[in-house]
Amino acid sequence: MNSVRKAIIPAAGLGTRFLPATKAMPKEMLPILNKPTIQYIVEEAIQSGIEDIILVTGKNKRAIEDHFDISFELESTLLDKGKFDLLKEVKKTSNMVDIHYIRQKEPLGLGHAIWSARKFIGEEPFAVLLGDDIVQAPIPCLKQMIDLYSQYSSSIIGIQPVKDEDVSRYGIIDGNEISNRVYAVTDLIEKPSRDIAPSNLAIMGRYILTPSIFKVLAAQEPGAGGEIQLTDAISKLNKFERVYGYSFEGTRYDVGEISGFIKTTIDMALNNEGLRKEILEYITNIAKK
Ligand code: UTP
């Protein structure tokens, strides 16, 4: 059995919910405090033992490549000014891990973005991490899933329960809990209306997939929103290979939409020693008005 060494981070979407901010800049570069969202995702992958990351980018994604690249000019300026802490931070991002880039020529959907990376993955299991979901957990979310993969050797989808009124915003699974937090998936539906949703267990942007998914994706027709949906392909995969859902431990932040992005920023500021007092005071004061 292969272990999970490679991860795909798709970042080729249009980010329409953040327009016009995302007109010339990818949404993955929008910062939460002082780090772009994609850096939180890359750090989770590294902390989970991933050795190679493939970033699927589209147009306007140069900023992502530059962010993880060496910036000689910036580094030498920081060195000259004696700003060693900042220099360390900046160097950290360029020394993180081996990141490879491929371009999704057209944003045809998440399923298509994953399929675009097939040659890089080859015949081994791999992880997918979406930038829309940041997870804060004592054991990194992806690590929890990789540990589970070593037990089940089958595709695993990260899930968490959501409120009934929110099911239509997510891919939803149907399944039977076979062990603590682990579900044998019987069906998956992308963005079902509330009355047909089989459960409130929502897919949360973390996957371990076997390479069989590529055969399915190669023939996958567009689904919800006219996009080639990864959820539809996993649903087909589940007909000939077991797929499990894992309700991971940790707090998941939805940074793919504006209100979630603001809440995440507030939470992270309140969890930050240097900012907590000032921000809490500010929020308490404006709440009184
Ligand atoms: P989303 O649907 O959340 O991203 O896709 P989006 O399309 O950029 O956002 P909105 O809805 O227009 O605001 C989930 C992830 O899949 C990637 C996105 O970059 C995001 O990380 N994605 C989506 C691709 O890489 N390619 C696609 O064709 C679609």
PDB file of C-alpha atoms and ligand atoms in Angstrom:
ATOM      1  CA  MET A   1       0.000   0.000   0.000  1.00  0.00           C
ATOM      2  CA  ASN A   2       1.328   3.448  -0.956  1.00  0.00           C
ATOM      3  CA  SER A   3       1.319   6.205   1.627  1.00  0.00           C
ATOM      4  CA  VAL A   4      -0.013   9.653   0.768  1.00  0.00           C
ATOM      5  CA  ARG A   5       2.920  11.838  -0.317  1.00  0.00           C
ATOM      6  CA  LYS A   6       1.418  14.221  -2.850  1.00  0.00           C
ATOM      7  CA  ALA A   7      -1.279  16.863  -2.581  1.00  0.00           C
ATOM      8  CA  ILE A   8      -3.215  18.879  -5.125  1.00  0.00           C
ATOM      9  CA  ILE A   9      -4.321  22.369  -4.173  1.00  0.00           C
ATOM     10  CA  PRO A  10      -6.709  23.679  -6.819  1.00  0.00           C
ATOM     11  CA  ALA A  11      -6.587  27.448  -7.106  1.00  0.00           C
ATOM     12  CA  ALA A  12      -7.862  28.128 -10.604  1.00  0.00           C
ATOM     13  CA  GLY A  13     -11.422  29.205  -9.800  1.00  0.00           C
ATOM     14  CA  LEU A  14     -12.705  32.646 -10.701  1.00  0.00           C
ATOM     15  CA  GLY A  15     -13.467  33.670  -7.116  1.00  0.00           C
ATOM     16  CA  THR A  16     -16.632  35.476  -8.228  1.00  0.00           C
ATOM     17  CA  ARG A  17     -17.887  35.900  -4.669  1.00  0.00           C
ATOM     18  CA  PHE A  18     -15.003  38.255  -3.981  1.00  0.00           C
ATOM     19  CA  LEU A  19     -15.228  40.392  -7.109  1.00  0.00           C
ATOM     20  CA  PRO A  20     -13.928  42.989  -7.752  1.00  0.00           C
ATOM     21  CA  ALA A  21     -11.109  42.091  -5.289  1.00  0.00           C
ATOM     22  CA  THR A  22     -10.396  39.000  -7.373  1.00  0.00           C
ATOM     23  CA  LYS A  23     -10.406  40.741 -10.736  1.00  0.00           C
ATOM     24  CA  ALA A  24      -6.620  40.897 -10.903  1.00  0.00           C
ATOM     25  CA  MET A  25      -5.690  38.821  -7.830  1.00  0.00           C
ATOM     26  CA  PRO A  26      -6.534  35.222  -6.955  1.00  0.00           C
ATOM     27  CA  LYS A  27      -8.839  34.790  -3.975  1.00  0.00           C
ATOM     28  CA  GLU A  28      -6.264  32.397  -2.480  1.00  0.00           C
ATOM     29  CA  MET A  29      -4.001  35.416  -1.922  1.00  0.00           C
ATOM     30  CA  LEU A  30      -6.541  37.316   0.200  1.00  0.00           C
ATOM     31  CA  PRO A  31      -4.915  37.592   3.633  1.00  0.00           C
ATOM     32  CA  ILE A  32      -6.193  36.452   6.996  1.00  0.00           C
ATOM     33  CA  LEU A  33      -4.118  38.604   9.365  1.00  0.00           C
ATOM     34  CA  ASN A  34      -0.642  38.633   7.774  1.00  0.00           C
ATOM     35  CA  LYS A  35      -0.800  35.414   5.714  1.00  0.00           C
ATOM     36  CA  PRO A  36      -2.572  34.696   2.428  1.00  0.00           C
ATOM     37  CA  THR A  37      -5.220  31.982   2.833  1.00  0.00           C
ATOM     38  CA  ILE A  38      -3.270  29.606   0.621  1.00  0.00           C
ATOM     39  CA  GLN A  39      -0.352  29.671   3.049  1.00  0.00           C
ATOM     40  CA  TYR A  40      -2.545  28.226   5.823  1.00  0.00           C
ATOM     41  CA  ILE A  41      -3.434  25.397   3.441  1.00  0.00           C
ATOM     42  CA  VAL A  42       0.168  24.754   2.377  1.00  0.00           C
ATOM     43  CA  GLU A  43       1.239  24.718   6.040  1.00  0.00           C
ATOM     44  CA  GLU A  44      -1.443  22.135   6.873  1.00  0.00           C
ATOM     45  CA  ALA A  45      -0.200  19.936   4.022  1.00  0.00           C
ATOM     46  CA  ILE A  46       3.400  20.181   5.228  1.00  0.00           C
ATOM     47  CA  GLN A  47       2.433  19.485   8.855  1.00  0.00           C
ATOM     48  CA  SER A  48       0.581  16.406   7.593  1.00  0.00           C
ATOM     49  CA  GLY A  49       3.728  14.971   6.000  1.00  0.00           C
ATOM     50  CA  ILE A  50       3.054  15.894   2.350  1.00  0.00           C
ATOM     51  CA  GLU A  51       6.288  15.995   0.328  1.00  0.00           C
ATOM     52  CA  ASP A  52       5.129  17.440  -2.998  1.00  0.00           C
ATOM     53  CA  ILE A  53       2.376  19.928  -3.679  1.00  0.00           C
ATOM     54  CA  ILE A  54       0.859  20.630  -7.053  1.00  0.00           C
ATOM     55  CA  LEU A  55      -0.938  23.903  -7.324  1.00  0.00           C
ATOM     56  CA  VAL A  56      -3.467  24.114 -10.119  1.00  0.00           C
ATOM     57  CA  THR A  57      -3.565  27.732 -11.188  1.00  0.00           C
ATOM     58  CA  GLY A  58      -5.462  29.723 -13.789  1.00  0.00           C
ATOM     59  CA  LYS A  59      -5.114  33.210 -15.141  1.00  0.00           C
ATOM     60  CA  ASN A  60      -4.033  35.956 -12.718  1.00  0.00           C
ATOM     61  CA  LYS A  61      -2.286  33.421 -10.507  1.00  0.00           C
ATOM     62  CA  ARG A  62       1.250  34.803 -10.845  1.00  0.00           C
ATOM     63  CA  ALA A  63       0.992  36.259  -7.340  1.00  0.00           C
ATOM     64  CA  ILE A  64       0.729  32.736  -5.860  1.00  0.00           C
ATOM     65  CA  GLU A  65       3.868  31.575  -7.645  1.00  0.00           C
ATOM     66  CA  ASP A  66       5.733  34.721  -6.573  1.00  0.00           C
ATOM     67  CA  HIS A  67       4.593  34.286  -2.971  1.00  0.00           C
ATOM     68  CA  PHE A  68       6.216  30.858  -2.633  1.00  0.00           C
ATOM     69  CA  ASP A  69       9.284  31.845  -4.673  1.00  0.00           C
ATOM     70  CA  ILE A  70      12.498  33.474  -3.436  1.00  0.00           C
ATOM     71  CA  SER A  71      12.407  37.272  -3.512  1.00  0.00           C
ATOM     72  CA  PHE A  72      16.082  38.301  -3.567  1.00  0.00           C
ATOM     73  CA  GLU A  73      15.295  42.007  -3.616  1.00  0.00           C
ATOM     74  CA  LEU A  74      12.978  41.857  -0.593  1.00  0.00           C
ATOM     75  CA  GLU A  75      15.301  39.536   1.332  1.00  0.00           C
ATOM     76  CA  SER A  76      18.357  41.748   0.820  1.00  0.00           C
ATOM     77  CA  THR A  77      16.387  44.898   1.769  1.00  0.00           C
ATOM     78  CA  LEU A  78      15.203  43.244   5.002  1.00  0.00           C
ATOM     79  CA  LEU A  79      18.773  42.081   5.689  1.00  0.00           C
ATOM     80  CA  ASP A  80      20.176  45.601   5.118  1.00  0.00           C
ATOM     81  CA  LYS A  81      17.578  47.069   7.467  1.00  0.00           C
ATOM     82  CA  GLY A  82      18.311  44.458  10.137  1.00  0.00           C
ATOM     83  CA  LYS A  83      14.699  43.206  10.093  1.00  0.00           C
ATOM     84  CA  PHE A  84      15.695  39.630  10.882  1.00  0.00           C
ATOM     85  CA  ASP A  85      12.331  38.377  12.163  1.00  0.00           C
ATOM     86  CA  LEU A  86      10.602  39.474   8.984  1.00  0.00           C
ATOM     87  CA  LEU A  87      13.426  38.027   6.898  1.00  0.00           C
ATOM     88  CA  LYS A  88      12.904  34.672   8.628  1.00  0.00           C
ATOM     89  CA  GLU A  89       9.170  34.784   7.864  1.00  0.00           C
ATOM     90  CA  VAL A  90       9.747  35.682   4.221  1.00  0.00           C
ATOM     91  CA  LYS A  91      12.379  32.955   3.785  1.00  0.00           C
ATOM     92  CA  LYS A  92      10.055  30.426   5.402  1.00  0.00           C
ATOM     93  CA  THR A  93       7.505  30.807   2.606  1.00  0.00           C
ATOM     94  CA  SER A  94      10.064  30.208  -0.136  1.00  0.00           C
ATOM     95  CA  ASN A  95      11.676  27.197   1.591  1.00  0.00           C
ATOM     96  CA  MET A  96       8.489  25.437   2.584  1.00  0.00           C
ATOM     97  CA  VAL A  97       8.169  22.387   0.394  1.00  0.00           C
ATOM     98  CA  ASP A  98       8.461  21.391  -3.268  1.00  0.00           C
ATOM     99  CA  ILE A  99       5.625  23.206  -5.007  1.00  0.00           C
ATOM    100  CA  HIS A 100       4.868  22.502  -8.654  1.00  0.00           C
ATOM    101  CA  TYR A 101       2.475  24.469 -10.807  1.00  0.00           C
ATOM    102  CA  ILE A 102       0.173  23.508 -13.593  1.00  0.00           C
ATOM    103  CA  ARG A 103      -2.356  25.601 -15.377  1.00  0.00           C
ATOM    104  CA  GLN A 104      -6.003  24.739 -15.798  1.00  0.00           C
ATOM    105  CA  LYS A 105      -6.629  26.361 -19.145  1.00  0.00           C
ATOM    106  CA  GLU A 106     -10.309  27.046 -18.456  1.00  0.00           C
ATOM    107  CA  PRO A 107     -12.149  27.009 -15.113  1.00  0.00           C
ATOM    108  CA  LEU A 108     -14.418  24.083 -16.030  1.00  0.00           C
ATOM    109  CA  GLY A 109     -14.923  22.994 -12.442  1.00  0.00           C
ATOM    110  CA  LEU A 110     -13.145  21.447  -9.462  1.00  0.00           C
ATOM    111  CA  GLY A 111     -13.292  17.950 -11.000  1.00  0.00           C
ATOM    112  CA  HIS A 112     -11.572  19.253 -14.106  1.00  0.00           C
ATOM    113  CA  ALA A 113      -8.901  21.034 -12.015  1.00  0.00           C
ATOM    114  CA  ILE A 114      -8.059  17.746 -10.266  1.00  0.00           C
ATOM    115  CA  TRP A 115      -8.037  15.863 -13.565  1.00  0.00           C
ATOM    116  CA  SER A 116      -5.554  18.431 -14.951  1.00  0.00           C
ATOM    117  CA  ALA A 117      -3.014  17.261 -12.338  1.00  0.00           C
ATOM    118  CA  ARG A 118      -3.244  13.532 -13.205  1.00  0.00           C
ATOM    119  CA  LYS A 119       0.213  13.237 -14.796  1.00  0.00           C
ATOM    120  CA  PHE A 120       1.857  14.634 -11.698  1.00  0.00           C
ATOM    121  CA  ILE A 121       0.073  12.150  -9.423  1.00  0.00           C
ATOM    122  CA  GLY A 122       0.559   8.954 -11.442  1.00  0.00           C
ATOM    123  CA  GLU A 123      -0.584   5.728  -9.788  1.00  0.00           C
ATOM    124  CA  GLU A 124      -0.620   6.611  -6.125  1.00  0.00           C
ATOM    125  CA  PRO A 125      -3.143   7.878  -3.580  1.00  0.00           C
ATOM    126  CA  PHE A 126      -3.104  11.638  -3.110  1.00  0.00           C
ATOM    127  CA  ALA A 127      -4.641  14.431  -1.065  1.00  0.00           C
ATOM    128  CA  VAL A 128      -6.745  17.377  -2.197  1.00  0.00           C
ATOM    129  CA  LEU A 129      -7.007  20.523  -0.084  1.00  0.00           C
ATOM    130  CA  LEU A 130      -9.320  23.377  -1.026  1.00  0.00           C
ATOM    131  CA  GLY A 131      -8.407  26.916  -0.102  1.00  0.00           C
ATOM    132  CA  ASP A 132     -12.000  27.745   0.802  1.00  0.00           C
ATOM    133  CA  ASP A 133     -11.736  25.814   4.051  1.00  0.00           C
ATOM    134  CA  ILE A 134      -9.160  26.554   6.722  1.00  0.00           C
ATOM    135  CA  VAL A 135      -9.156  24.034   9.567  1.00  0.00           C
ATOM    136  CA  GLN A 136      -7.578  24.753  12.949  1.00  0.00           C
ATOM    137  CA  ALA A 137      -7.014  21.548  14.905  1.00  0.00           C
ATOM    138  CA  PRO A 138      -4.490  20.142  17.385  1.00  0.00           C
ATOM    139  CA  ILE A 139      -3.774  17.354  14.867  1.00  0.00           C
ATOM    140  CA  PRO A 140      -3.843  18.864  11.348  1.00  0.00           C
ATOM    141  CA  CYS A 141      -7.036  17.829   9.539  1.00  0.00           C
ATOM    142  CA  LEU A 142      -5.193  16.221   6.641  1.00  0.00           C
ATOM    143  CA  LYS A 143      -2.941  14.299   9.020  1.00  0.00           C
ATOM    144  CA  GLN A 144      -6.017  12.833  10.734  1.00  0.00           C
ATOM    145  CA  MET A 145      -7.220  11.672   7.314  1.00  0.00           C
ATOM    146  CA  ILE A 146      -3.850  10.284   6.205  1.00  0.00           C
ATOM    147  CA  ASP A 147      -3.681   8.278   9.456  1.00  0.00           C
ATOM    148  CA  LEU A 148      -7.138   6.887   8.685  1.00  0.00           C
ATOM    149  CA  TYR A 149      -6.074   6.048   5.132  1.00  0.00           C
ATOM    150  CA  SER A 150      -3.314   3.820   6.503  1.00  0.00           C
ATOM    151  CA  GLN A 151      -6.124   1.823   8.136  1.00  0.00           C
ATOM    152  CA  TYR A 152      -8.686   1.746   5.282  1.00  0.00           C
ATOM    153  CA  SER A 153      -6.579   2.097   2.060  1.00  0.00           C
ATOM    154  CA  SER A 154      -9.558   3.642   0.316  1.00  0.00           C
ATOM    155  CA  SER A 155     -10.738   7.127  -0.645  1.00  0.00           C
ATOM    156  CA  ILE A 156     -11.726   9.317   2.300  1.00  0.00           C
ATOM    157  CA  ILE A 157     -13.689  12.575   2.265  1.00  0.00           C
ATOM    158  CA  GLY A 158     -13.439  15.119   5.080  1.00  0.00           C
ATOM    159  CA  ILE A 159     -16.911  15.988   6.373  1.00  0.00           C
ATOM    160  CA  GLN A 160     -18.576  17.951   9.170  1.00  0.00           C
ATOM    161  CA  PRO A 161     -22.224  18.417  10.102  1.00  0.00           C
ATOM    162  CA  VAL A 162     -23.847  21.707   9.018  1.00  0.00           C
ATOM    163  CA  LYS A 163     -27.192  23.304   9.875  1.00  0.00           C
ATOM    164  CA  ASP A 164     -30.142  21.901   7.880  1.00  0.00           C
ATOM    165  CA  GLU A 165     -30.728  25.274   6.222  1.00  0.00           C
ATOM    166  CA  ASP A 166     -27.149  25.250   4.889  1.00  0.00           C
ATOM    167  CA  VAL A 167     -27.074  21.858   3.105  1.00  0.00           C
ATOM    168  CA  SER A 168     -27.770  23.376  -0.327  1.00  0.00           C
ATOM    169  CA  ARG A 169     -24.403  25.171  -0.197  1.00  0.00           C
ATOM    170  CA  TYR A 170     -22.357  21.957   0.045  1.00  0.00           C
ATOM    171  CA  GLY A 171     -21.726  18.511  -1.331  1.00  0.00           C
ATOM    172  CA  ILE A 172     -23.639  16.203   1.045  1.00  0.00           C
ATOM    173  CA  ILE A 173     -22.997  12.535   1.791  1.00  0.00           C
ATOM    174  CA  ASP A 174     -25.339   9.739   2.757  1.00  0.00           C
ATOM    175  CA  GLY A 175     -23.805   6.909   4.778  1.00  0.00           C
ATOM    176  CA  ASN A 176     -23.691   4.643   7.812  1.00  0.00           C
ATOM    177  CA  GLU A 177     -21.402   5.354  10.732  1.00  0.00           C
ATOM    178  CA  ILE A 178     -19.216   2.241  10.960  1.00  0.00           C
ATOM    179  CA  SER A 179     -16.838   3.457  13.613  1.00  0.00           C
ATOM    180  CA  ASN A 180     -16.313   6.645  15.633  1.00  0.00           C
ATOM    181  CA  ARG A 181     -16.514   9.554  13.098  1.00  0.00           C
ATOM    182  CA  VAL A 182     -16.103   7.178  10.120  1.00  0.00           C
ATOM    183  CA  TYR A 183     -18.955   6.668   7.604  1.00  0.00           C
ATOM    184  CA  ALA A 184     -19.266   4.145   4.783  1.00  0.00           C
ATOM    185  CA  VAL A 185     -20.571   6.441   2.067  1.00  0.00           C
ATOM    186  CA  THR A 186     -23.652   5.238   0.160  1.00  0.00           C
ATOM    187  CA  ASP A 187     -24.278   8.372  -1.896  1.00  0.00           C
ATOM    188  CA  LEU A 188     -22.994  11.884  -2.536  1.00  0.00           C
ATOM    189  CA  ILE A 189     -24.968  14.811  -3.900  1.00  0.00           C
ATOM    190  CA  GLU A 190     -23.609  18.219  -4.866  1.00  0.00           C
ATOM    191  CA  LYS A 191     -25.632  21.134  -3.431  1.00  0.00           C
ATOM    192  CA  PRO A 192     -28.954  19.316  -2.837  1.00  0.00           C
ATOM    193  CA  SER A 193     -32.053  21.301  -1.894  1.00  0.00           C
ATOM    194  CA  ARG A 194     -32.972  20.930   1.779  1.00  0.00           C
ATOM    195  CA  ASP A 195     -35.906  18.571   1.090  1.00  0.00           C
ATOM    196  CA  ILE A 196     -33.848  16.008  -0.834  1.00  0.00           C
ATOM    197  CA  ALA A 197     -30.590  16.192   1.170  1.00  0.00           C
ATOM    198  CA  PRO A 198     -29.893  12.701   2.569  1.00  0.00           C
ATOM    199  CA  SER A 199     -28.112  14.060   5.671  1.00  0.00           C
ATOM    200  CA  ASN A 200     -26.468  17.213   6.992  1.00  0.00           C
ATOM    201  CA  LEU A 201     -22.930  15.809   6.619  1.00  0.00           C
ATOM    202  CA  ALA A 202     -21.156  18.241   4.332  1.00  0.00           C
ATOM    203  CA  ILE A 203     -17.968  17.774   2.321  1.00  0.00           C
ATOM    204  CA  MET A 204     -15.404  20.191   3.666  1.00  0.00           C
ATOM    205  CA  GLY A 205     -12.557  20.620   1.217  1.00  0.00           C
ATOM    206  CA  ARG A 206     -10.253  17.792   2.312  1.00  0.00           C
ATOM    207  CA  TYR A 207      -9.963  14.538   0.391  1.00  0.00           C
ATOM    208  CA  ILE A 208      -7.719  11.508   0.101  1.00  0.00           C
ATOM    209  CA  LEU A 209      -8.357   9.902  -3.276  1.00  0.00           C
ATOM    210  CA  THR A 210      -7.101   6.826  -5.056  1.00  0.00           C
ATOM    211  CA  PRO A 211      -5.823   7.305  -8.617  1.00  0.00           C
ATOM    212  CA  SER A 212      -8.934   5.468  -9.940  1.00  0.00           C
ATOM    213  CA  ILE A 213     -10.688   8.836  -9.711  1.00  0.00           C
ATOM    214  CA  PHE A 214      -8.864   9.969 -12.859  1.00  0.00           C
ATOM    215  CA  LYS A 215     -10.548   7.302 -15.001  1.00  0.00           C
ATOM    216  CA  VAL A 216     -13.904   8.527 -13.752  1.00  0.00           C
ATOM    217  CA  LEU A 217     -13.039  12.199 -14.216  1.00  0.00           C
ATOM    218  CA  ALA A 218     -11.921  11.581 -17.791  1.00  0.00           C
ATOM    219  CA  ALA A 219     -15.545  10.763 -18.690  1.00  0.00           C
ATOM    220  CA  GLN A 220     -17.299  13.069 -16.227  1.00  0.00           C
ATOM    221  CA  GLU A 221     -20.033  15.278 -17.692  1.00  0.00           C
ATOM    222  CA  PRO A 222     -20.730  18.770 -16.272  1.00  0.00           C
ATOM    223  CA  GLY A 223     -23.114  18.778 -13.297  1.00  0.00           C
ATOM    224  CA  ALA A 224     -24.360  21.491 -10.890  1.00  0.00           C
ATOM    225  CA  GLY A 225     -23.573  24.989 -12.180  1.00  0.00           C
ATOM    226  CA  GLY A 226     -22.454  23.543 -15.548  1.00  0.00           C
ATOM    227  CA  GLU A 227     -19.122  22.555 -13.916  1.00  0.00           C
ATOM    228  CA  ILE A 228     -17.312  19.208 -13.865  1.00  0.00           C
ATOM    229  CA  GLN A 229     -17.952  18.335 -10.238  1.00  0.00           C
ATOM    230  CA  LEU A 230     -15.550  16.291  -8.111  1.00  0.00           C
ATOM    231  CA  THR A 231     -18.492  15.171  -5.946  1.00  0.00           C
ATOM    232  CA  ASP A 232     -20.218  13.559  -8.976  1.00  0.00           C
ATOM    233  CA  ALA A 233     -17.005  11.723  -9.880  1.00  0.00           C
ATOM    234  CA  ILE A 234     -16.543  10.439  -6.306  1.00  0.00           C
ATOM    235  CA  SER A 235     -20.144   9.250  -6.361  1.00  0.00           C
ATOM    236  CA  LYS A 236     -19.300   7.134  -9.437  1.00  0.00           C
ATOM    237  CA  LEU A 237     -16.031   5.958  -7.902  1.00  0.00           C
ATOM    238  CA  ASN A 238     -18.040   4.746  -4.903  1.00  0.00           C
ATOM    239  CA  LYS A 239     -19.845   2.269  -7.168  1.00  0.00           C
ATOM    240  CA  PHE A 240     -16.686   0.216  -7.680  1.00  0.00           C
ATOM    241  CA  GLU A 241     -14.355   1.282  -4.818  1.00  0.00           C
ATOM    242  CA  ARG A 242     -15.258   1.937  -1.180  1.00  0.00           C
ATOM    243  CA  VAL A 243     -15.403   5.612  -0.223  1.00  0.00           C
ATOM    244  CA  TYR A 244     -15.434   6.699   3.430  1.00  0.00           C
ATOM    245  CA  GLY A 245     -16.491   9.950   5.050  1.00  0.00           C
ATOM    246  CA  TYR A 246     -14.536  11.122   8.058  1.00  0.00           C
ATOM    247  CA  SER A 247     -15.952  13.728  10.406  1.00  0.00           C
ATOM    248  CA  PHE A 248     -12.650  15.352  11.291  1.00  0.00           C
ATOM    249  CA  GLU A 249     -11.829  17.021  14.592  1.00  0.00           C
ATOM    250  CA  GLY A 250     -11.199  20.753  14.538  1.00  0.00           C
ATOM    251  CA  THR A 251     -12.763  24.096  13.764  1.00  0.00           C
ATOM    252  CA  ARG A 252     -13.421  24.673  10.115  1.00  0.00           C
ATOM    253  CA  TYR A 253     -13.544  28.199   8.730  1.00  0.00           C
ATOM    254  CA  ASP A 254     -15.317  29.001   5.488  1.00  0.00           C
ATOM    255  CA  VAL A 255     -13.133  31.614   3.822  1.00  0.00           C
ATOM    256  CA  GLY A 256     -14.707  31.149   0.379  1.00  0.00           C
ATOM    257  CA  GLU A 257     -17.397  33.753   1.046  1.00  0.00           C
ATOM    258  CA  ILE A 258     -17.252  37.248   2.476  1.00  0.00           C
ATOM    259  CA  SER A 259     -19.084  36.721   5.806  1.00  0.00           C
ATOM    260  CA  GLY A 260     -17.067  33.562   6.573  1.00  0.00           C
ATOM    261  CA  PHE A 261     -13.895  35.397   5.669  1.00  0.00           C
ATOM    262  CA  ILE A 262     -14.679  38.208   8.118  1.00  0.00           C
ATOM    263  CA  LYS A 263     -15.577  35.757  10.921  1.00  0.00           C
ATOM    264  CA  THR A 264     -12.319  33.864  10.325  1.00  0.00           C
ATOM    265  CA  THR A 265     -10.311  37.085  10.495  1.00  0.00           C
ATOM    266  CA  ILE A 266     -12.000  38.048  13.793  1.00  0.00           C
ATOM    267  CA  ASP A 267     -11.446  34.573  15.298  1.00  0.00           C
ATOM    268  CA  MET A 268      -7.799  34.470  14.263  1.00  0.00           C
ATOM    269  CA  ALA A 269      -7.233  37.991  15.606  1.00  0.00           C
ATOM    270  CA  LEU A 270      -8.786  36.978  18.937  1.00  0.00           C
ATOM    271  CA  ASN A 271      -6.550  33.902  19.026  1.00  0.00           C
ATOM    272  CA  ASN A 272      -3.477  36.038  18.352  1.00  0.00           C
ATOM    273  CA  GLU A 273      -1.654  37.145  21.496  1.00  0.00           C
ATOM    274  CA  GLY A 274      -0.486  40.434  20.043  1.00  0.00           C
ATOM    275  CA  LEU A 275      -3.918  41.441  18.746  1.00  0.00           C
ATOM    276  CA  ARG A 276      -6.432  39.918  21.125  1.00  0.00           C
ATOM    277  CA  LYS A 277      -6.730  42.705  23.692  1.00  0.00           C
ATOM    278  CA  GLU A 278      -7.068  45.544  21.204  1.00  0.00           C
ATOM    279  CA  ILE A 279      -9.543  43.777  18.914  1.00  0.00           C
ATOM    280  CA  LEU A 280     -11.676  42.487  21.769  1.00  0.00           C
ATOM    281  CA  GLU A 281     -11.871  45.985  23.230  1.00  0.00           C
ATOM    282  CA  TYR A 282     -12.836  47.365  19.830  1.00  0.00           C
ATOM    283  CA  ILE A 283     -15.548  44.757  19.204  1.00  0.00           C
ATOM    284  CA  THR A 284     -16.960  45.169  22.720  1.00  0.00           C
ATOM    285  CA  ASN A 285     -17.172  48.930  22.228  1.00  0.00           C
ATOM    286  CA  ILE A 286     -18.847  48.881  18.829  1.00  0.00           C
ATOM    287  CA  ALA A 287     -21.301  46.221  20.026  1.00  0.00           C
ATOM    288  CA  LYS A 288     -22.520  48.703  22.659  1.00  0.00           C
ATOM    289  CA  LYS A 289     -23.377  51.341  20.041  1.00  0.00           C
TER     290      LYS A 289
HETATM  291  P1  UTP B   1     -15.137  27.343  -5.687  1.00  0.00           P
HETATM  292  O1  UTP B   1     -16.336  27.169  -6.501  1.00  0.00           O
HETATM  293  O2  UTP B   1     -15.300  27.623  -4.240  1.00  0.00           O
HETATM  294  O3  UTP B   1     -14.199  28.510  -6.243  1.00  0.00           O
HETATM  295  O4  UTP B   1     -14.173  26.121  -5.926  1.00  0.00           O
HETATM  296  P2  UTP B   1     -14.482  29.648  -7.226  1.00  0.00           P
HETATM  297  O5  UTP B   1     -15.205  29.149  -8.414  1.00  0.00           O
HETATM  298  O6  UTP B   1     -13.175  30.323  -7.455  1.00  0.00           O
HETATM  299  O7  UTP B   1     -15.361  30.630  -6.304  1.00  0.00           O
HETATM  300  P3  UTP B   1     -16.669  31.444  -6.623  1.00  0.00           P
HETATM  301  O8  UTP B   1     -17.791  30.496  -6.358  1.00  0.00           O
HETATM  302  O9  UTP B   1     -16.603  31.914  -8.050  1.00  0.00           O
HETATM  303  O10 UTP B   1     -16.610  32.579  -5.640  1.00  0.00           O
HETATM  304  C1  UTP B   1     -13.468  25.442  -4.903  1.00  0.00           C
HETATM  305  C2  UTP B   1     -11.982  25.385  -5.210  1.00  0.00           C
HETATM  306  O11 UTP B   1     -11.758  24.795  -6.486  1.00  0.00           O
HETATM  307  C3  UTP B   1     -10.970  25.653  -7.290  1.00  0.00           C
HETATM  308  C4  UTP B   1     -11.112  27.043  -6.694  1.00  0.00           C
HETATM  309  O12 UTP B   1      -9.960  27.833  -6.958  1.00  0.00           O
HETATM  310  C5  UTP B   1     -11.318  26.760  -5.218  1.00  0.00           C
HETATM  311  O13 UTP B   1     -10.087  26.622  -4.545  1.00  0.00           O
HETATM  312  N1  UTP B   1     -11.441  25.565  -8.689  1.00  0.00           N
HETATM  313  C6  UTP B   1     -12.756  25.718  -8.979  1.00  0.00           C
HETATM  314  C7  UTP B   1     -10.513  25.344  -9.682  1.00  0.00           C
HETATM  315  O14 UTP B   1      -9.298  25.212  -9.432  1.00  0.00           O
HETATM  316  N2  UTP B   1     -10.951  25.278 -10.984  1.00  0.00           N
HETATM  317  C8  UTP B   1     -12.263  25.414 -11.308  1.00  0.00           C
HETATM  318  O15 UTP B   1     -12.587  25.326 -12.513  1.00  0.00           O
HETATM  319  C9  UTP B   1     -13.187  25.646 -10.283  1.00  0.00           C
END
